[in-house]
Amino acid sequence: MSWERWDEVDRYTEGLLLDADEILQASLDDAAAAGLPTIAVTGNQGKLLHLILRIHGARRVLELGTLGGYSTIWMARALPPDGRLVTLELDPGYAAVAAASIERAGLSGLVDVRVGPAIDSLRALRDEGADPFDLIFIDADKQSTPEYFEQALELCRPGGLIVVDNVILDGKLIDADSDDSRVHGMRRFLELAAAEPRISATTIQTVGSKGYDGFVLALLEP
Ligand SMILES: C[S@@+](CC[C@H](N)C(=O)[O-])C[C@H]1O[C@@H](n2cnc3c(N)ncnc32)[C@H](O)[C@@H]1O
């Protein structure tokens, strides 16, 4: 089965189940025009995040890795009017593109874009005594995922959900001798998750427009 087929199937199913959406499309177009890498989640994955938030009844969401705000918009649209989404982005230029798209989506009142290394922003959230989050989506630099997961465990409420993207990395995850730091980040993260008694977790392998990859869903036990 080829990447082309996965891409075609994503386009076919998105064409049937996802409404045409000028605001989401504009966020992708503006990100591309500004030279941001095309590494946002797919439409199907964005909607999956949106549905998970709704199923979970999430009111407070934390995202690591904003890029141009595509996944941010999908998730913020699932929040109630008094919800909050804090999203962390290293690159000020990316954050500015995202902020403009979030504004155009009418979501600025719900979304707080914080610029800087995510590890510093996470510490700042703890220092300021931020209320616990219902869902944390980890999608920043992959090699730092273990550190982000450790922080997420402290920032998530009991019964909250931690979602980690790009865990499978085209199957490279199982290459213990890989020279790819992302692989080692994901392997260390999975080892931490396996040893963490407070969570119940599973892995979902995915194929689609972004190739072969996958998520981990980790529920912090109530
Ligand atoms: C895969 S992209 C995020 C995609 C986005 N969640 C989406 O689906 O639309 C990863 C993002 O993490 C950001 N990033 C990389 N290192 C970071 C760090 N140390 N702290 C915060 N953000 C970082 C990158 O600049 C990039 O925008």
PDB file of C-alpha atoms and ligand atoms in Angstrom:
ATOM      1  CA  MET A   1       0.000   0.000   0.000  1.00  0.00           C
ATOM      2  CA  SER A   2       1.482   3.350  -1.045  1.00  0.00           C
ATOM      3  CA  TRP A   3       1.633   6.799   0.499  1.00  0.00           C
ATOM      4  CA  GLU A   4      -0.272   8.050  -2.586  1.00  0.00           C
ATOM      5  CA  ARG A   5      -3.163   5.720  -1.756  1.00  0.00           C
ATOM      6  CA  TRP A   6      -3.192   6.847   1.906  1.00  0.00           C
ATOM      7  CA  ASP A   7      -3.263  10.466   0.693  1.00  0.00           C
ATOM      8  CA  GLU A   8      -6.105   9.771  -1.743  1.00  0.00           C
ATOM      9  CA  VAL A   9      -8.103   7.992   0.959  1.00  0.00           C
ATOM     10  CA  ASP A  10      -7.590  10.948   3.319  1.00  0.00           C
ATOM     11  CA  ARG A  11      -8.834  13.317   0.604  1.00  0.00           C
ATOM     12  CA  TYR A  12     -11.801  11.078  -0.237  1.00  0.00           C
ATOM     13  CA  THR A  13     -12.921  10.627   3.375  1.00  0.00           C
ATOM     14  CA  GLU A  14     -12.245  14.264   4.310  1.00  0.00           C
ATOM     15  CA  GLY A  15     -14.302  15.290   1.279  1.00  0.00           C
ATOM     16  CA  LEU A  16     -17.227  13.263   2.632  1.00  0.00           C
ATOM     17  CA  LEU A  17     -17.041  13.839   6.384  1.00  0.00           C
ATOM     18  CA  LEU A  18     -15.370  17.226   6.853  1.00  0.00           C
ATOM     19  CA  ASP A  19     -17.168  20.425   5.866  1.00  0.00           C
ATOM     20  CA  ALA A  20     -15.335  22.741   3.466  1.00  0.00           C
ATOM     21  CA  ASP A  21     -13.786  25.270   5.822  1.00  0.00           C
ATOM     22  CA  GLU A  22     -12.335  28.540   4.536  1.00  0.00           C
ATOM     23  CA  ILE A  23     -10.912  29.529   7.912  1.00  0.00           C
ATOM     24  CA  LEU A  24      -8.966  26.318   8.420  1.00  0.00           C
ATOM     25  CA  GLN A  25      -7.824  26.368   4.795  1.00  0.00           C
ATOM     26  CA  ALA A  26      -6.705  30.001   5.146  1.00  0.00           C
ATOM     27  CA  SER A  27      -4.640  29.074   8.204  1.00  0.00           C
ATOM     28  CA  LEU A  28      -2.818  26.431   6.142  1.00  0.00           C
ATOM     29  CA  ASP A  29      -2.438  28.779   3.159  1.00  0.00           C
ATOM     30  CA  ASP A  30      -1.063  31.624   5.299  1.00  0.00           C
ATOM     31  CA  ALA A  31       1.344  29.272   7.061  1.00  0.00           C
ATOM     32  CA  ALA A  32       2.628  28.013   3.700  1.00  0.00           C
ATOM     33  CA  ALA A  33       2.901  31.565   2.320  1.00  0.00           C
ATOM     34  CA  ALA A  34       4.934  32.571   5.393  1.00  0.00           C
ATOM     35  CA  GLY A  35       7.318  29.645   4.791  1.00  0.00           C
ATOM     36  CA  LEU A  36       6.263  27.503   7.769  1.00  0.00           C
ATOM     37  CA  PRO A  37       6.910  23.770   7.328  1.00  0.00           C
ATOM     38  CA  THR A  38       3.881  21.745   6.177  1.00  0.00           C
ATOM     39  CA  ILE A  39       3.776  19.505   9.248  1.00  0.00           C
ATOM     40  CA  ALA A  40       0.367  20.314  10.729  1.00  0.00           C
ATOM     41  CA  VAL A  41      -1.953  17.420  11.519  1.00  0.00           C
ATOM     42  CA  THR A  42      -4.198  16.307   8.650  1.00  0.00           C
ATOM     43  CA  GLY A  43      -7.833  17.344   8.442  1.00  0.00           C
ATOM     44  CA  ASN A  44      -8.945  13.906   9.625  1.00  0.00           C
ATOM     45  CA  GLN A  45      -6.527  14.108  12.558  1.00  0.00           C
ATOM     46  CA  GLY A  46      -7.597  17.661  13.423  1.00  0.00           C
ATOM     47  CA  LYS A  47     -11.193  16.490  13.527  1.00  0.00           C
ATOM     48  CA  LEU A  48     -10.177  13.486  15.634  1.00  0.00           C
ATOM     49  CA  LEU A  49      -8.654  15.886  18.196  1.00  0.00           C
ATOM     50  CA  HIS A  50     -11.806  18.028  18.018  1.00  0.00           C
ATOM     51  CA  LEU A  51     -14.029  15.002  18.657  1.00  0.00           C
ATOM     52  CA  ILE A  52     -11.822  13.715  21.487  1.00  0.00           C
ATOM     53  CA  LEU A  53     -12.148  17.102  23.225  1.00  0.00           C
ATOM     54  CA  ARG A  54     -15.931  16.988  22.849  1.00  0.00           C
ATOM     55  CA  ILE A  55     -16.236  13.368  24.001  1.00  0.00           C
ATOM     56  CA  HIS A  56     -14.001  14.193  26.971  1.00  0.00           C
ATOM     57  CA  GLY A  57     -15.906  17.406  27.780  1.00  0.00           C
ATOM     58  CA  ALA A  58     -12.611  19.316  27.826  1.00  0.00           C
ATOM     59  CA  ARG A  59     -12.743  22.932  29.039  1.00  0.00           C
ATOM     60  CA  ARG A  60      -9.038  23.590  29.599  1.00  0.00           C
ATOM     61  CA  VAL A  61      -6.556  22.415  26.974  1.00  0.00           C
ATOM     62  CA  LEU A  62      -2.792  22.758  26.687  1.00  0.00           C
ATOM     63  CA  GLU A  63      -1.021  22.335  23.347  1.00  0.00           C
ATOM     64  CA  LEU A  64       2.744  22.028  22.866  1.00  0.00           C
ATOM     65  CA  GLY A  65       3.707  23.034  19.312  1.00  0.00           C
ATOM     66  CA  THR A  66       1.421  25.642  17.725  1.00  0.00           C
ATOM     67  CA  LEU A  67       3.003  25.995  14.263  1.00  0.00           C
ATOM     68  CA  GLY A  68       0.442  28.046  12.248  1.00  0.00           C
ATOM     69  CA  GLY A  69      -2.470  27.290  14.580  1.00  0.00           C
ATOM     70  CA  TYR A  70      -4.218  24.614  12.486  1.00  0.00           C
ATOM     71  CA  SER A  71      -4.641  22.018  15.260  1.00  0.00           C
ATOM     72  CA  THR A  72      -5.215  24.890  17.713  1.00  0.00           C
ATOM     73  CA  ILE A  73      -8.267  26.045  15.756  1.00  0.00           C
ATOM     74  CA  TRP A  74      -9.654  22.509  15.464  1.00  0.00           C
ATOM     75  CA  MET A  75      -9.367  22.057  19.233  1.00  0.00           C
ATOM     76  CA  ALA A  76     -10.470  25.547  20.316  1.00  0.00           C
ATOM     77  CA  ARG A  77     -13.660  25.080  18.319  1.00  0.00           C
ATOM     78  CA  ALA A  78     -14.540  22.167  20.610  1.00  0.00           C
ATOM     79  CA  LEU A  79     -14.403  24.311  23.744  1.00  0.00           C
ATOM     80  CA  PRO A  80     -17.330  25.916  25.540  1.00  0.00           C
ATOM     81  CA  PRO A  81     -17.499  29.753  25.569  1.00  0.00           C
ATOM     82  CA  ASP A  82     -15.682  29.893  28.925  1.00  0.00           C
ATOM     83  CA  GLY A  83     -13.034  27.342  27.862  1.00  0.00           C
ATOM     84  CA  ARG A  84      -9.303  28.024  27.614  1.00  0.00           C
ATOM     85  CA  LEU A  85      -6.603  26.726  25.297  1.00  0.00           C
ATOM     86  CA  VAL A  86      -2.979  27.571  26.037  1.00  0.00           C
ATOM     87  CA  THR A  87      -0.650  26.806  23.130  1.00  0.00           C
ATOM     88  CA  LEU A  88       3.160  26.907  23.313  1.00  0.00           C
ATOM     89  CA  GLU A  89       5.402  27.787  20.357  1.00  0.00           C
ATOM     90  CA  LEU A  90       9.152  28.341  20.194  1.00  0.00           C
ATOM     91  CA  ASP A  91       9.256  30.452  17.045  1.00  0.00           C
ATOM     92  CA  PRO A  92       7.869  34.006  17.371  1.00  0.00           C
ATOM     93  CA  GLY A  93       7.242  34.203  13.609  1.00  0.00           C
ATOM     94  CA  TYR A  94       5.188  31.000  13.646  1.00  0.00           C
ATOM     95  CA  ALA A  95       3.308  32.238  16.714  1.00  0.00           C
ATOM     96  CA  ALA A  96       2.449  35.495  14.914  1.00  0.00           C
ATOM     97  CA  VAL A  97       1.053  33.578  11.914  1.00  0.00           C
ATOM     98  CA  ALA A  98      -0.943  31.386  14.295  1.00  0.00           C
ATOM     99  CA  ALA A  99      -2.260  34.347  16.287  1.00  0.00           C
ATOM    100  CA  ALA A 100      -3.560  35.975  13.084  1.00  0.00           C
ATOM    101  CA  SER A 101      -5.343  32.775  12.036  1.00  0.00           C
ATOM    102  CA  ILE A 102      -6.799  32.281  15.514  1.00  0.00           C
ATOM    103  CA  GLU A 103      -8.048  35.888  15.419  1.00  0.00           C
ATOM    104  CA  ARG A 104      -9.650  35.342  12.000  1.00  0.00           C
ATOM    105  CA  ALA A 105     -11.329  32.218  13.410  1.00  0.00           C
ATOM    106  CA  GLY A 106     -12.869  34.370  16.158  1.00  0.00           C
ATOM    107  CA  LEU A 107     -11.078  32.339  18.835  1.00  0.00           C
ATOM    108  CA  SER A 108      -8.665  34.886  20.330  1.00  0.00           C
ATOM    109  CA  GLY A 109     -10.778  35.135  23.468  1.00  0.00           C
ATOM    110  CA  LEU A 110     -10.274  31.430  24.150  1.00  0.00           C
ATOM    111  CA  VAL A 111      -6.667  30.952  23.072  1.00  0.00           C
ATOM    112  CA  ASP A 112      -3.455  32.081  24.752  1.00  0.00           C
ATOM    113  CA  VAL A 113      -0.409  31.719  22.448  1.00  0.00           C
ATOM    114  CA  ARG A 114       2.792  31.685  24.512  1.00  0.00           C
ATOM    115  CA  VAL A 115       6.148  32.129  22.806  1.00  0.00           C
ATOM    116  CA  GLY A 116       9.375  30.489  23.952  1.00  0.00           C
ATOM    117  CA  PRO A 117      10.861  27.052  24.644  1.00  0.00           C
ATOM    118  CA  ALA A 118       7.975  24.834  25.772  1.00  0.00           C
ATOM    119  CA  ILE A 119       9.925  23.557  28.762  1.00  0.00           C
ATOM    120  CA  ASP A 120      10.179  27.144  30.105  1.00  0.00           C
ATOM    121  CA  SER A 121       6.507  27.850  29.400  1.00  0.00           C
ATOM    122  CA  LEU A 122       5.538  24.624  31.185  1.00  0.00           C
ATOM    123  CA  ARG A 123       7.572  25.614  34.247  1.00  0.00           C
ATOM    124  CA  ALA A 124       5.979  29.077  34.137  1.00  0.00           C
ATOM    125  CA  LEU A 125       2.514  27.497  34.083  1.00  0.00           C
ATOM    126  CA  ARG A 126       3.393  25.469  37.176  1.00  0.00           C
ATOM    127  CA  ASP A 127       4.966  28.480  38.917  1.00  0.00           C
ATOM    128  CA  GLU A 128       1.907  30.621  38.298  1.00  0.00           C
ATOM    129  CA  GLY A 129      -0.332  27.870  39.715  1.00  0.00           C
ATOM    130  CA  ALA A 130      -2.302  27.350  36.513  1.00  0.00           C
ATOM    131  CA  ASP A 131      -5.516  25.395  36.983  1.00  0.00           C
ATOM    132  CA  PRO A 132      -5.132  21.764  35.864  1.00  0.00           C
ATOM    133  CA  PHE A 133      -5.786  20.933  32.219  1.00  0.00           C
ATOM    134  CA  ASP A 134      -8.397  18.443  30.994  1.00  0.00           C
ATOM    135  CA  LEU A 135      -6.359  17.548  27.917  1.00  0.00           C
ATOM    136  CA  ILE A 136      -2.741  18.106  26.912  1.00  0.00           C
ATOM    137  CA  PHE A 137      -1.643  17.646  23.281  1.00  0.00           C
ATOM    138  CA  ILE A 138       2.129  17.157  22.930  1.00  0.00           C
ATOM    139  CA  ASP A 139       3.256  17.995  19.375  1.00  0.00           C
ATOM    140  CA  ALA A 140       6.483  20.042  19.663  1.00  0.00           C
ATOM    141  CA  ASP A 141      10.123  18.960  19.194  1.00  0.00           C
ATOM    142  CA  LYS A 142       9.943  15.182  19.352  1.00  0.00           C
ATOM    143  CA  GLN A 143      13.237  14.546  21.162  1.00  0.00           C
ATOM    144  CA  SER A 144      11.943  16.458  24.203  1.00  0.00           C
ATOM    145  CA  THR A 145       8.716  14.452  24.489  1.00  0.00           C
ATOM    146  CA  PRO A 146       9.848  12.607  27.673  1.00  0.00           C
ATOM    147  CA  GLU A 147      10.416  15.912  29.502  1.00  0.00           C
ATOM    148  CA  TYR A 148       7.102  17.278  28.184  1.00  0.00           C
ATOM    149  CA  PHE A 149       5.304  14.137  29.321  1.00  0.00           C
ATOM    150  CA  GLU A 150       6.740  14.473  32.836  1.00  0.00           C
ATOM    151  CA  GLN A 151       5.566  18.086  33.009  1.00  0.00           C
ATOM    152  CA  ALA A 152       2.197  17.175  31.504  1.00  0.00           C
ATOM    153  CA  LEU A 153       1.620  14.632  34.282  1.00  0.00           C
ATOM    154  CA  GLU A 154       1.904  17.476  36.801  1.00  0.00           C
ATOM    155  CA  LEU A 155      -0.299  19.892  34.829  1.00  0.00           C
ATOM    156  CA  CYS A 156      -3.086  17.449  33.933  1.00  0.00           C
ATOM    157  CA  ARG A 157      -6.082  16.843  36.204  1.00  0.00           C
ATOM    158  CA  PRO A 158      -6.837  13.337  37.473  1.00  0.00           C
ATOM    159  CA  GLY A 159      -9.049  11.821  34.783  1.00  0.00           C
ATOM    160  CA  GLY A 160      -7.413  14.081  32.189  1.00  0.00           C
ATOM    161  CA  LEU A 161      -5.989  12.934  28.869  1.00  0.00           C
ATOM    162  CA  ILE A 162      -2.505  13.345  27.405  1.00  0.00           C
ATOM    163  CA  VAL A 163      -2.255  12.917  23.611  1.00  0.00           C
ATOM    164  CA  VAL A 164       1.187  12.593  22.009  1.00  0.00           C
ATOM    165  CA  ASP A 165       1.662  12.875  18.229  1.00  0.00           C
ATOM    166  CA  ASN A 166       4.318  11.402  15.936  1.00  0.00           C
ATOM    167  CA  VAL A 167       5.182   8.450  18.125  1.00  0.00           C
ATOM    168  CA  ILE A 168       5.629   5.868  15.365  1.00  0.00           C
ATOM    169  CA  LEU A 169       7.842   7.900  12.992  1.00  0.00           C
ATOM    170  CA  ASP A 170       7.385   5.749   9.890  1.00  0.00           C
ATOM    171  CA  GLY A 171       8.014   2.636  12.009  1.00  0.00           C
ATOM    172  CA  LYS A 172      11.475   3.848  13.053  1.00  0.00           C
ATOM    173  CA  LEU A 173      10.229   3.683  16.645  1.00  0.00           C
ATOM    174  CA  ILE A 174      11.408   0.084  16.936  1.00  0.00           C
ATOM    175  CA  ASP A 175      14.950   0.842  15.687  1.00  0.00           C
ATOM    176  CA  ALA A 176      16.853   0.885  18.969  1.00  0.00           C
ATOM    177  CA  ASP A 177      20.074   1.697  17.083  1.00  0.00           C
ATOM    178  CA  SER A 178      18.602   4.634  15.148  1.00  0.00           C
ATOM    179  CA  ASP A 179      20.687   7.792  14.898  1.00  0.00           C
ATOM    180  CA  ASP A 180      17.465   9.860  14.866  1.00  0.00           C
ATOM    181  CA  SER A 181      17.041  11.786  18.151  1.00  0.00           C
ATOM    182  CA  ARG A 182      13.255  11.825  17.630  1.00  0.00           C
ATOM    183  CA  VAL A 183      13.201   8.016  17.777  1.00  0.00           C
ATOM    184  CA  HIS A 184      15.098   8.008  21.050  1.00  0.00           C
ATOM    185  CA  GLY A 185      12.789  10.702  22.404  1.00  0.00           C
ATOM    186  CA  MET A 186       9.744   8.590  21.628  1.00  0.00           C
ATOM    187  CA  ARG A 187      11.334   5.400  22.978  1.00  0.00           C
ATOM    188  CA  ARG A 188      12.231   7.146  26.259  1.00  0.00           C
ATOM    189  CA  PHE A 189       8.730   8.613  26.436  1.00  0.00           C
ATOM    190  CA  LEU A 190       7.146   5.159  25.976  1.00  0.00           C
ATOM    191  CA  GLU A 191       9.433   3.687  28.639  1.00  0.00           C
ATOM    192  CA  LEU A 192       8.362   6.453  31.041  1.00  0.00           C
ATOM    193  CA  ALA A 193       4.714   5.839  30.176  1.00  0.00           C
ATOM    194  CA  ALA A 194       5.135   2.090  30.719  1.00  0.00           C
ATOM    195  CA  ALA A 195       6.625   2.698  34.178  1.00  0.00           C
ATOM    196  CA  GLU A 196       4.059   5.330  35.199  1.00  0.00           C
ATOM    197  CA  PRO A 197       1.433   3.799  37.504  1.00  0.00           C
ATOM    198  CA  ARG A 198      -0.844   6.871  37.336  1.00  0.00           C
ATOM    199  CA  ILE A 199      -1.752   6.381  33.665  1.00  0.00           C
ATOM    200  CA  SER A 200      -3.506   3.944  31.388  1.00  0.00           C
ATOM    201  CA  ALA A 201      -2.234   4.323  27.810  1.00  0.00           C
ATOM    202  CA  THR A 202      -2.406   2.917  24.307  1.00  0.00           C
ATOM    203  CA  THR A 203      -0.808   3.519  20.922  1.00  0.00           C
ATOM    204  CA  ILE A 204      -2.698   4.145  17.650  1.00  0.00           C
ATOM    205  CA  GLN A 205      -0.760   3.639  14.409  1.00  0.00           C
ATOM    206  CA  THR A 206      -1.998   5.871  11.578  1.00  0.00           C
ATOM    207  CA  VAL A 207      -1.520   6.257   7.828  1.00  0.00           C
ATOM    208  CA  GLY A 208      -2.683   9.178   5.700  1.00  0.00           C
ATOM    209  CA  SER A 209      -1.546  12.350   3.941  1.00  0.00           C
ATOM    210  CA  LYS A 210       1.302  12.688   6.450  1.00  0.00           C
ATOM    211  CA  GLY A 211       2.560   9.135   5.900  1.00  0.00           C
ATOM    212  CA  TYR A 212       2.882   6.402   8.533  1.00  0.00           C
ATOM    213  CA  ASP A 213       2.894   7.584  12.121  1.00  0.00           C
ATOM    214  CA  GLY A 214       0.739   7.441  15.226  1.00  0.00           C
ATOM    215  CA  PHE A 215      -0.495   8.758  18.534  1.00  0.00           C
ATOM    216  CA  VAL A 216      -0.347   7.726  22.165  1.00  0.00           C
ATOM    217  CA  LEU A 217      -3.396   8.373  24.318  1.00  0.00           C
ATOM    218  CA  ALA A 218      -2.671   8.346  28.050  1.00  0.00           C
ATOM    219  CA  LEU A 219      -5.450   8.715  30.590  1.00  0.00           C
ATOM    220  CA  LEU A 220      -4.351   9.996  33.990  1.00  0.00           C
ATOM    221  CA  GLU A 221      -6.304   7.739  36.324  1.00  0.00           C
ATOM    222  CA  PRO A 222      -8.913   9.628  38.412  1.00  0.00           C
TER     223      PRO A 222
HETATM  224  C1  LIG B   1       4.615  19.400  14.387  1.00  0.00           C
HETATM  225  S1  LIG B   1       4.643  21.135  14.596  1.00  0.00           S
HETATM  226  C2  LIG B   1       3.111  21.474  15.404  1.00  0.00           C
HETATM  227  C3  LIG B   1       1.947  21.278  14.490  1.00  0.00           C
HETATM  228  C4  LIG B   1       0.640  21.793  15.044  1.00  0.00           C
HETATM  229  N1  LIG B   1       0.330  21.185  16.325  1.00  0.00           N
HETATM  230  C5  LIG B   1      -0.468  21.459  14.070  1.00  0.00           C
HETATM  231  O1  LIG B   1      -0.810  20.274  13.931  1.00  0.00           O
HETATM  232  O2  LIG B   1      -1.006  22.388  13.427  1.00  0.00           O
HETATM  233  C6  LIG B   1       5.795  21.340  15.892  1.00  0.00           C
HETATM  234  C7  LIG B   1       5.937  22.767  16.379  1.00  0.00           C
HETATM  235  O3  LIG B   1       6.701  22.750  17.578  1.00  0.00           O
HETATM  236  C8  LIG B   1       7.513  23.893  17.596  1.00  0.00           C
HETATM  237  N2  LIG B   1       8.644  23.665  18.494  1.00  0.00           N
HETATM  238  C9  LIG B   1       9.818  23.056  18.217  1.00  0.00           C
HETATM  239  N3  LIG B   1      10.611  23.066  19.292  1.00  0.00           N
HETATM  240  C10 LIG B   1       9.921  23.680  20.274  1.00  0.00           C
HETATM  241  C11 LIG B   1      10.216  24.006  21.608  1.00  0.00           C
HETATM  242  N4  LIG B   1      11.381  23.686  22.164  1.00  0.00           N
HETATM  243  N5  LIG B   1       9.290  24.661  22.321  1.00  0.00           N
HETATM  244  C12 LIG B   1       8.084  24.999  21.767  1.00  0.00           C
HETATM  245  N6  LIG B   1       7.750  24.721  20.502  1.00  0.00           N
HETATM  246  C13 LIG B   1       8.663  24.061  19.756  1.00  0.00           C
HETATM  247  C14 LIG B   1       7.939  24.067  16.145  1.00  0.00           C
HETATM  248  O4  LIG B   1       8.390  25.393  15.915  1.00  0.00           O
HETATM  249  C15 LIG B   1       6.664  23.700  15.414  1.00  0.00           C
HETATM  250  O5  LIG B   1       5.902  24.837  15.173  1.00  0.00           O
END
